[in-house]
Amino acid sequence: MTQLPKEFLNRELIDSEAGTWLGDFRKSHASKVSELEFPGRHNERWKYTPLRAVLELDYQVAQQVNVSDEVLASHRLQGSIELVFINGSFSEELSNLPVDLPKGFSVVPVSQALNSDLAHDVQNILEYEVSEEEDVFETLNKSSFRDGAFIKVAKGAYSETAIHILNFSSAEQSAVNFSRHLIYLEEGALATVIETCADRDGEVKKINNIMTDIVLQERSVLTYSRLQNESEESVNVSALRARLAADAKFNSSVFSSGGALSRHFMDVELNGKHAETDLLGLFTTKGTMHADNRGIIRHNVPECEANQLYKGVLDDSSRGVFNGIVNIARDAQLTNATQMSRNLLLSRQARVDAKPELDVYADDVKAAHGAAIGQLSDAELFYLQTRCISREEAIQMLIKGFMHEVIDKAPAILKPKLDVIFDNYFDGEDVLTC
């Protein structure tokens, strides 16, 4: 029997914070949950990603558990400022938060920020009314997130040291956990933030619901990367919302290589002149995995630029979805926007649904979009084989070349890990060619 959204609420957490600002915030969103349903195929935004099979299990709210440093070792980023969250709870012991943070940087869990002079910033970000109706997962997250990272960079501050948010889940029974991360850059600030979603292999089915809110003030620059590398028992339903002021820049790269089902939604608002965003994505699937990437870029003012490129490589009976929307408002003249989805199928059973969309209400813009789905080229394979390269090696070279257009633009600290994950992801046997 399919569970109802209200059964996912963390009632104990909501009740424990009654009478506080956060308690009231949670309660107001919990009251909305009973009126909502999990999306089905009739919902256009979830048309290609059915949830029925996922929701038939009996999920409980994930409990706090102990995880050893050895288990996390392969997921860490050496040389970074690191916050570790286990099932949504902050672990100070496992985190790497130096006493001497870069000047102007505040890096703390949300739970601590709410009890400090950062509380007002946290409240303003959480209370922001989004541009479109929230789905049930976002409402559940607002009511039941256990904790998250709060990163604030003061006016003009910058650092070359990356900040790493490690979301790790572990459970002995089917569980759901919620986290919420907030990133706030003041005028002229610069930062690099990397977010990783990982779990312990061989466990029961888990649903990880992680939301990230980003606010960029004038002339600030954020380089953001997200790596979702979970086991085949995991389900990841996440969202990111970013708001850019004038001359702000948001560079994003999103990588997905694991999980029975992954769904990532991005909503980027360009609210000030000359704001820019570059959104890159790469997903790989095999077996019966399902990866869904959906996003919307909102050009709300004139003279902004947005470029989006998402790539997928699919094998076996796996499935991918890309739905990207570029919305250009009536007054957003002189907009420059490009959007492209490119996909490589390695099997006849693999399938991808690519749906780029342009909603243009202004008349003086440059906007282009497209989608491509194809296979490896027999001619290219033959050429490489005439150079004494085996067929298997040639296949791997072509797949890597396709993926590295995105991988090579990731932050330098993340590239070695991406190479390990993606370079030998496919075995290179019995691939579809044309």
Short mmCIF file of C-alpha atoms in Angstrom, two decimals:
data_model
loop_
_atom_site.label_atom_id
_atom_site.label_comp_id
_atom_site.label_asym_id
_atom_site.label_seq_id
_atom_site.Cartn_x
_atom_site.Cartn_y
_atom_site.Cartn_z
CA MET A 1 0.00 0.00 0.00
CA THR A 2 1.35 3.41 -0.98
CA GLN A 3 2.21 5.66 1.94
CA LEU A 4 0.67 9.10 2.34
CA PRO A 5 2.85 12.23 2.56
CA LYS A 6 1.82 12.89 6.18
CA GLU A 7 3.37 9.56 7.18
CA PHE A 8 6.77 10.98 6.23
CA LEU A 9 6.54 13.84 8.74
CA ASN A 10 9.00 13.88 11.61
CA ARG A 11 6.38 14.53 14.30
CA GLU A 12 8.86 14.14 17.15
CA LEU A 13 11.12 16.84 15.70
CA ILE A 14 8.22 19.22 15.01
CA ASP A 15 6.82 18.83 18.54
CA SER A 16 10.23 19.22 20.20
CA GLU A 17 10.64 22.74 18.79
CA ALA A 18 7.16 24.03 19.58
CA GLY A 19 7.14 27.69 20.62
CA THR A 20 10.29 28.63 18.70
CA TRP A 21 10.51 30.39 15.34
CA LEU A 22 11.67 27.17 13.68
CA GLY A 23 8.93 25.19 15.43
CA ASP A 24 6.26 27.55 14.08
CA PHE A 25 7.86 27.40 10.63
CA ARG A 26 7.82 23.60 10.67
CA LYS A 27 4.25 23.43 11.94
CA SER A 28 2.90 25.79 9.27
CA HIS A 29 4.32 23.58 6.52
CA ALA A 30 3.36 20.33 8.22
CA SER A 31 -0.26 21.50 8.14
CA LYS A 32 -0.04 21.79 4.34
CA VAL A 33 1.27 18.26 3.90
CA SER A 34 -2.06 16.59 4.70
CA GLU A 35 -3.59 18.45 1.74
CA LEU A 36 -0.96 17.19 -0.71
CA GLU A 37 -0.42 13.96 -2.61
CA PHE A 38 2.68 12.36 -4.01
CA PRO A 39 2.87 13.19 -7.73
CA GLY A 40 1.75 10.67 -10.32
CA ARG A 41 1.88 10.49 -14.11
CA HIS A 42 -0.95 13.05 -14.35
CA ASN A 43 1.50 15.63 -12.97
CA GLU A 44 3.37 17.08 -15.97
CA ARG A 45 6.50 17.72 -13.89
CA TRP A 46 6.66 14.04 -12.87
CA LYS A 47 5.27 12.49 -16.05
CA TYR A 48 8.38 10.46 -16.86
CA THR A 49 9.36 9.52 -13.30
CA PRO A 50 6.84 7.18 -11.66
CA LEU A 51 7.05 6.90 -7.87
CA ARG A 52 4.50 4.16 -7.19
CA ALA A 53 7.02 1.32 -6.81
CA VAL A 54 9.25 3.46 -4.59
CA LEU A 55 6.43 4.43 -2.24
CA GLU A 56 5.08 0.92 -1.71
CA LEU A 57 7.63 0.24 1.04
CA ASP A 58 6.99 1.20 4.66
CA TYR A 59 9.39 4.07 5.32
CA GLN A 60 10.25 5.40 8.76
CA VAL A 61 11.95 8.68 9.63
CA ALA A 62 15.70 7.99 9.62
CA GLN A 63 17.26 7.83 13.08
CA GLN A 64 20.60 9.22 14.16
CA VAL A 65 23.31 6.57 13.79
CA ASN A 66 27.05 6.29 14.33
CA VAL A 67 29.29 6.05 11.28
CA SER A 68 33.05 5.53 11.47
CA ASP A 69 35.59 7.76 9.82
CA GLU A 70 36.78 4.78 7.78
CA VAL A 71 33.37 4.44 6.14
CA LEU A 72 33.47 8.09 5.06
CA ALA A 73 37.08 8.10 3.90
CA SER A 74 36.39 7.52 0.19
CA HIS A 75 33.78 10.29 0.11
CA ARG A 76 35.87 13.05 1.69
CA LEU A 77 37.61 15.87 -0.17
CA GLN A 78 41.09 16.37 1.23
CA GLY A 79 42.03 20.00 1.75
CA SER A 80 38.46 21.25 2.01
CA ILE A 81 36.45 22.79 4.83
CA GLU A 82 34.05 19.92 5.46
CA LEU A 83 30.66 19.60 7.13
CA VAL A 84 29.37 16.04 7.58
CA PHE A 85 25.69 15.20 8.01
CA ILE A 86 24.64 11.66 8.92
CA ASN A 87 20.97 11.04 8.13
CA GLY A 88 20.51 14.80 8.17
CA SER A 89 22.17 15.34 11.58
CA PHE A 90 25.38 17.36 11.86
CA SER A 91 28.42 15.43 13.11
CA GLU A 92 30.99 17.77 14.63
CA GLU A 93 33.32 14.86 15.33
CA LEU A 94 33.45 13.77 11.68
CA SER A 95 33.53 17.28 10.21
CA ASN A 96 36.61 19.35 9.44
CA LEU A 97 35.88 22.91 10.56
CA PRO A 98 39.14 24.72 11.33
CA VAL A 99 39.10 27.37 14.03
CA ASP A 100 40.72 29.87 11.67
CA LEU A 101 38.21 29.96 8.83
CA PRO A 102 38.97 32.31 5.93
CA LYS A 103 38.24 35.92 6.85
CA GLY A 104 34.57 36.79 6.33
CA PHE A 105 33.42 33.16 6.14
CA SER A 106 30.76 31.70 8.45
CA VAL A 107 30.38 27.92 8.10
CA VAL A 108 28.09 26.32 10.68
CA PRO A 109 25.12 23.95 10.85
CA VAL A 110 21.72 25.63 10.53
CA SER A 111 20.87 24.54 14.08
CA GLN A 112 23.75 26.65 15.43
CA ALA A 113 23.12 29.58 13.10
CA LEU A 114 19.57 29.93 14.43
CA ASN A 115 21.01 30.49 17.92
CA SER A 116 23.45 33.19 16.85
CA ASP A 117 23.54 36.57 15.13
CA LEU A 118 23.08 34.68 11.85
CA ALA A 119 19.49 33.76 12.73
CA HIS A 120 17.95 36.64 10.77
CA ASP A 121 19.72 35.56 7.57
CA VAL A 122 18.53 31.97 8.02
CA GLN A 123 14.95 33.06 8.58
CA ASN A 124 14.92 35.37 5.55
CA ILE A 125 16.15 32.61 3.25
CA LEU A 126 13.75 29.96 4.54
CA GLU A 127 10.73 32.27 4.41
CA TYR A 128 11.27 33.31 0.79
CA GLU A 129 8.21 32.64 -1.36
CA VAL A 130 9.20 30.59 -4.39
CA SER A 131 8.11 31.49 -7.92
CA GLU A 132 6.07 28.38 -8.52
CA GLU A 133 4.00 26.04 -6.42
CA GLU A 134 6.14 23.78 -4.24
CA ASP A 135 5.67 20.06 -4.61
CA VAL A 136 5.06 17.73 -1.70
CA PHE A 137 8.76 16.90 -1.24
CA GLU A 138 9.73 20.55 -0.71
CA THR A 139 6.89 21.04 1.75
CA LEU A 140 7.90 17.89 3.63
CA ASN A 141 11.48 19.12 3.72
CA LYS A 142 10.52 22.47 5.25
CA SER A 143 8.58 20.72 7.99
CA SER A 144 10.98 17.90 8.77
CA PHE A 145 14.58 18.77 7.86
CA ARG A 146 16.79 17.74 10.76
CA ASP A 147 19.67 20.11 10.03
CA GLY A 148 21.86 21.43 7.24
CA ALA A 149 24.79 23.67 6.41
CA PHE A 150 24.66 27.44 6.66
CA ILE A 151 27.39 29.16 4.67
CA LYS A 152 27.69 32.94 4.65
CA VAL A 153 30.45 34.89 2.95
CA ALA A 154 30.76 38.55 3.93
CA LYS A 155 31.03 41.47 1.53
CA GLY A 156 34.19 41.26 -0.58
CA ALA A 157 35.48 38.09 1.12
CA TYR A 158 36.91 35.21 -0.87
CA SER A 159 38.89 32.02 -0.47
CA GLU A 160 40.36 29.39 -2.77
CA THR A 161 39.59 26.68 -0.20
CA ALA A 162 36.48 24.72 -1.17
CA ILE A 163 33.68 24.05 1.30
CA HIS A 164 32.44 20.45 1.17
CA ILE A 165 28.99 19.38 2.38
CA LEU A 166 28.91 15.59 2.80
CA ASN A 167 25.42 14.08 3.07
CA PHE A 168 25.73 10.45 4.20
CA SER A 169 22.82 8.11 4.89
CA SER A 170 22.71 4.77 6.68
CA ALA A 171 19.75 2.73 7.92
CA GLU A 172 18.77 -0.81 8.94
CA GLN A 173 15.17 -0.41 7.76
CA SER A 174 13.56 1.55 4.94
CA ALA A 175 13.96 5.17 5.93
CA VAL A 176 13.52 8.74 4.76
CA ASN A 177 15.72 11.64 5.81
CA PHE A 178 15.62 15.37 5.17
CA SER A 179 18.38 18.01 5.02
CA ARG A 180 18.39 21.69 4.09
CA HIS A 181 21.47 23.71 3.15
CA LEU A 182 21.66 27.50 2.87
CA ILE A 183 24.35 29.46 1.00
CA TYR A 184 24.48 33.25 1.18
CA LEU A 185 27.09 35.44 -0.53
CA GLU A 186 27.12 39.17 0.14
CA GLU A 187 28.25 41.80 -2.39
CA GLY A 188 31.47 40.95 -4.20
CA ALA A 189 32.02 37.68 -2.30
CA LEU A 190 33.50 34.60 -3.94
CA ALA A 191 33.28 30.96 -2.85
CA THR A 192 33.40 27.34 -4.01
CA VAL A 193 30.93 24.86 -2.51
CA ILE A 194 30.78 21.15 -3.29
CA GLU A 195 27.97 18.90 -2.13
CA THR A 196 28.18 15.10 -2.04
CA CYS A 197 25.36 12.58 -1.51
CA ALA A 198 26.57 9.11 -0.52
CA ASP A 199 25.46 6.11 1.54
CA ARG A 200 26.51 2.72 2.81
CA ASP A 201 26.29 -0.02 0.17
CA GLY A 202 24.12 -3.09 0.58
CA GLU A 203 21.52 -1.62 2.92
CA VAL A 204 17.76 -1.25 2.66
CA LYS A 205 15.92 1.24 0.45
CA LYS A 206 16.30 4.86 1.57
CA ILE A 207 14.79 8.13 0.39
CA ASN A 208 17.10 11.11 0.73
CA ASN A 209 15.41 14.50 0.39
CA ILE A 210 17.94 17.33 0.25
CA MET A 211 17.15 20.96 -0.52
CA THR A 212 19.66 23.75 -1.14
CA ASP A 213 18.88 27.48 -1.13
CA ILE A 214 21.36 29.94 -2.64
CA VAL A 215 21.28 33.74 -2.46
CA LEU A 216 23.89 35.74 -4.39
CA GLN A 217 24.09 39.48 -3.88
CA GLU A 218 25.53 41.96 -6.39
CA ARG A 219 28.84 40.99 -8.04
CA SER A 220 29.21 37.80 -6.01
CA VAL A 221 30.44 34.60 -7.66
CA LEU A 222 29.61 31.06 -6.55
CA THR A 223 31.11 27.93 -8.05
CA TYR A 224 28.89 25.03 -7.01
CA SER A 225 29.20 21.30 -7.72
CA ARG A 226 27.00 18.43 -6.66
CA LEU A 227 27.95 14.75 -6.78
CA GLN A 228 25.24 12.16 -6.22
CA ASN A 229 27.00 8.80 -5.91
CA GLU A 230 24.70 6.54 -3.91
CA SER A 231 24.10 2.79 -3.92
CA GLU A 232 21.49 1.00 -6.01
CA GLU A 233 19.12 0.83 -3.01
CA SER A 234 18.94 4.61 -2.70
CA VAL A 235 16.32 7.09 -3.89
CA ASN A 236 17.36 10.74 -4.03
CA VAL A 237 14.80 13.52 -4.51
CA SER A 238 16.48 16.90 -4.25
CA ALA A 239 16.08 20.52 -5.28
CA LEU A 240 18.17 23.66 -5.54
CA ARG A 241 16.87 27.22 -5.73
CA ALA A 242 19.21 30.11 -6.52
CA ARG A 243 18.54 33.86 -6.65
CA LEU A 244 21.00 36.17 -8.38
CA ALA A 245 21.26 39.95 -7.99
CA ALA A 246 22.89 42.30 -10.52
CA ASP A 247 26.28 41.16 -11.91
CA ALA A 248 26.22 37.99 -9.81
CA LYS A 249 27.48 34.76 -11.34
CA PHE A 250 26.45 31.18 -10.55
CA ASN A 251 28.54 28.37 -12.05
CA SER A 252 26.99 24.96 -11.39
CA SER A 253 27.99 21.40 -12.31
CA VAL A 254 25.80 18.47 -11.25
CA PHE A 255 26.96 14.85 -11.47
CA SER A 256 24.82 11.75 -10.92
CA SER A 257 26.12 8.18 -11.06
CA GLY A 258 24.10 6.08 -8.63
CA GLY A 259 20.81 5.26 -6.99
CA ALA A 260 17.76 3.32 -8.06
CA LEU A 261 16.06 6.64 -8.72
CA SER A 262 17.46 10.15 -8.63
CA ARG A 263 15.54 13.34 -9.25
CA HIS A 264 17.19 16.77 -9.13
CA PHE A 265 15.31 20.02 -9.70
CA MET A 266 16.96 23.43 -10.15
CA ASP A 267 15.25 26.82 -10.13
CA VAL A 268 17.51 29.78 -10.94
CA GLU A 269 16.16 33.34 -10.82
CA LEU A 270 18.11 36.11 -12.57
CA ASN A 271 16.80 39.15 -10.72
CA GLY A 272 19.44 41.80 -11.49
CA LYS A 273 20.94 43.14 -14.72
CA HIS A 274 24.00 41.32 -16.07
CA ALA A 275 23.49 38.30 -13.83
CA GLU A 276 24.96 35.14 -15.38
CA THR A 277 24.61 31.42 -14.83
CA ASP A 278 26.28 28.40 -16.42
CA LEU A 279 24.57 25.11 -15.60
CA LEU A 280 26.35 21.87 -16.48
CA GLY A 281 25.16 18.35 -15.79
CA LEU A 282 26.26 14.76 -16.36
CA PHE A 283 24.36 11.61 -15.45
CA THR A 284 25.26 7.97 -16.05
CA THR A 285 22.87 5.05 -15.62
CA LYS A 286 22.95 1.29 -16.04
CA GLY A 287 20.88 -1.71 -14.96
CA THR A 288 17.40 -0.39 -14.19
CA MET A 289 18.49 2.97 -12.78
CA HIS A 290 16.40 6.08 -13.40
CA ALA A 291 17.85 9.62 -13.44
CA ASP A 292 15.65 12.71 -13.80
CA ASN A 293 17.02 16.25 -14.18
CA ARG A 294 14.54 19.10 -14.33
CA GLY A 295 15.19 22.81 -14.15
CA ILE A 296 13.93 26.28 -14.89
CA ILE A 297 15.92 29.45 -15.50
CA ARG A 298 13.93 32.63 -14.99
CA HIS A 299 15.10 35.76 -16.80
CA ASN A 300 13.17 38.35 -14.81
CA VAL A 301 15.15 41.46 -15.88
CA PRO A 302 16.98 42.64 -19.03
CA GLU A 303 20.55 41.89 -20.10
CA CYS A 304 21.18 38.57 -18.37
CA GLU A 305 22.88 35.46 -19.72
CA ALA A 306 22.30 31.76 -19.08
CA ASN A 307 23.92 28.69 -20.64
CA GLN A 308 22.86 25.13 -19.90
CA LEU A 309 24.40 21.86 -21.07
CA TYR A 310 23.32 18.47 -19.70
CA LYS A 311 24.73 15.16 -20.88
CA GLY A 312 23.60 11.60 -20.22
CA VAL A 313 25.14 8.18 -20.88
CA LEU A 314 22.74 5.25 -20.51
CA ASP A 315 23.24 1.48 -20.67
CA ASP A 316 21.18 -1.70 -20.16
CA SER A 317 17.50 -0.96 -19.37
CA SER A 318 18.12 2.31 -17.58
CA ARG A 319 16.21 5.50 -18.20
CA GLY A 320 17.00 9.21 -18.17
CA VAL A 321 14.89 12.36 -18.19
CA PHE A 322 15.83 15.95 -18.97
CA ASN A 323 13.27 18.73 -18.81
CA GLY A 324 14.73 22.22 -18.94
CA ILE A 325 12.72 25.43 -19.19
CA VAL A 326 14.06 28.87 -20.05
CA ASN A 327 11.51 31.53 -19.12
CA ILE A 328 12.14 35.04 -20.47
CA ALA A 329 9.80 37.64 -18.99
CA ARG A 330 8.20 40.40 -21.06
CA ASP A 331 10.60 43.07 -19.78
CA ALA A 332 13.72 40.89 -20.01
CA GLN A 333 15.02 42.37 -23.26
CA LEU A 334 18.56 41.69 -24.53
CA THR A 335 18.61 38.28 -22.89
CA ASN A 336 21.13 35.70 -24.11
CA ALA A 337 20.15 32.08 -23.39
CA THR A 338 21.26 28.68 -24.68
CA GLN A 339 20.10 25.23 -23.62
CA MET A 340 21.23 21.82 -24.85
CA SER A 341 20.63 18.19 -23.87
CA ARG A 342 22.99 15.59 -25.38
CA ASN A 343 22.59 11.88 -24.68
CA LEU A 344 24.48 8.72 -25.57
CA LEU A 345 22.67 5.36 -25.60
CA LEU A 346 24.82 2.24 -25.21
CA SER A 347 21.93 -0.25 -25.33
CA ARG A 348 18.75 -0.73 -27.37
CA GLN A 349 16.81 -1.05 -24.12
CA ALA A 350 18.05 2.25 -22.68
CA ARG A 351 15.75 5.24 -23.04
CA VAL A 352 15.95 8.97 -22.49
CA ASP A 353 13.19 11.59 -22.62
CA ALA A 354 14.69 15.00 -23.44
CA LYS A 355 12.38 17.99 -23.38
CA PRO A 356 14.05 21.42 -23.59
CA GLU A 357 11.58 24.32 -23.56
CA LEU A 358 11.67 28.04 -24.31
CA ASP A 359 9.00 30.36 -22.89
CA VAL A 360 9.81 33.72 -24.46
CA TYR A 361 7.68 36.80 -23.80
CA ALA A 362 10.24 39.45 -24.86
CA ASP A 363 11.00 40.34 -28.48
CA ASP A 364 14.68 41.36 -28.43
CA VAL A 365 16.52 38.27 -27.25
CA LYS A 366 18.97 35.59 -28.38
CA ALA A 367 17.63 32.21 -27.32
CA ALA A 368 18.38 28.72 -28.61
CA HIS A 369 17.67 25.21 -27.41
CA GLY A 370 18.05 21.66 -28.63
CA ALA A 371 18.34 17.97 -27.81
CA ALA A 372 20.33 15.12 -29.33
CA ILE A 373 20.17 11.37 -28.73
CA GLY A 374 22.58 9.00 -30.44
CA GLN A 375 24.98 6.07 -30.29
CA LEU A 376 28.71 5.56 -30.65
CA SER A 377 29.97 5.92 -34.21
CA ASP A 378 31.19 2.81 -36.05
CA ALA A 379 33.40 5.06 -38.17
CA GLU A 380 35.12 6.55 -35.12
CA LEU A 381 35.58 3.11 -33.56
CA PHE A 382 37.07 1.78 -36.81
CA TYR A 383 39.48 4.72 -37.03
CA LEU A 384 40.76 4.12 -33.49
CA GLN A 385 41.11 0.38 -34.13
CA THR A 386 43.28 1.09 -37.20
CA ARG A 387 45.62 2.85 -34.75
CA CYS A 388 46.21 -0.43 -32.89
CA ILE A 389 43.66 0.38 -30.19
CA SER A 390 41.42 -2.50 -29.14
CA ARG A 391 37.67 -2.18 -29.62
CA GLU A 392 37.08 -2.16 -25.85
CA GLU A 393 39.65 0.60 -25.34
CA ALA A 394 38.22 2.59 -28.24
CA ILE A 395 34.73 2.39 -26.77
CA GLN A 396 36.02 3.63 -23.41
CA MET A 397 37.90 6.48 -25.08
CA LEU A 398 34.80 7.70 -26.93
CA ILE A 399 32.60 7.48 -23.83
CA LYS A 400 35.18 9.34 -21.74
CA GLY A 401 35.55 12.00 -24.42
CA PHE A 402 31.80 12.54 -24.41
CA MET A 403 31.66 12.88 -20.62
CA HIS A 404 34.77 14.98 -20.07
CA GLU A 405 33.33 18.07 -21.73
CA VAL A 406 31.43 18.44 -18.45
CA ILE A 407 33.90 16.80 -16.04
CA ASP A 408 36.77 19.05 -17.12
CA LYS A 409 34.85 22.14 -16.00
CA ALA A 410 34.36 20.89 -12.42
CA PRO A 411 36.43 22.39 -9.58
CA ALA A 412 39.99 21.04 -9.58
CA ILE A 413 39.60 19.51 -6.10
CA LEU A 414 36.72 17.35 -7.37
CA LYS A 415 38.16 16.15 -10.68
CA PRO A 416 40.24 13.21 -9.33
CA LYS A 417 37.16 11.77 -7.65
CA LEU A 418 35.07 12.22 -10.81
CA ASP A 419 37.74 10.45 -12.86
CA VAL A 420 37.63 7.45 -10.52
CA ILE A 421 33.82 7.27 -10.60
CA PHE A 422 33.14 7.86 -14.29
CA ASP A 423 36.17 6.64 -16.24
CA ASN A 424 35.40 2.94 -15.68
CA TYR A 425 31.67 3.20 -15.06
CA PHE A 426 30.76 1.17 -18.17
CA ASP A 427 32.36 -2.15 -19.14
CA GLY A 428 32.50 -1.28 -22.85
CA GLU A 429 30.96 -4.56 -24.02
CA ASP A 430 28.04 -5.05 -26.44
CA VAL A 431 27.41 -1.35 -26.91
CA LEU A 432 24.99 0.09 -29.44
CA THR A 433 26.66 1.73 -32.45
CA CYS A 434 25.58 3.40 -35.66
#
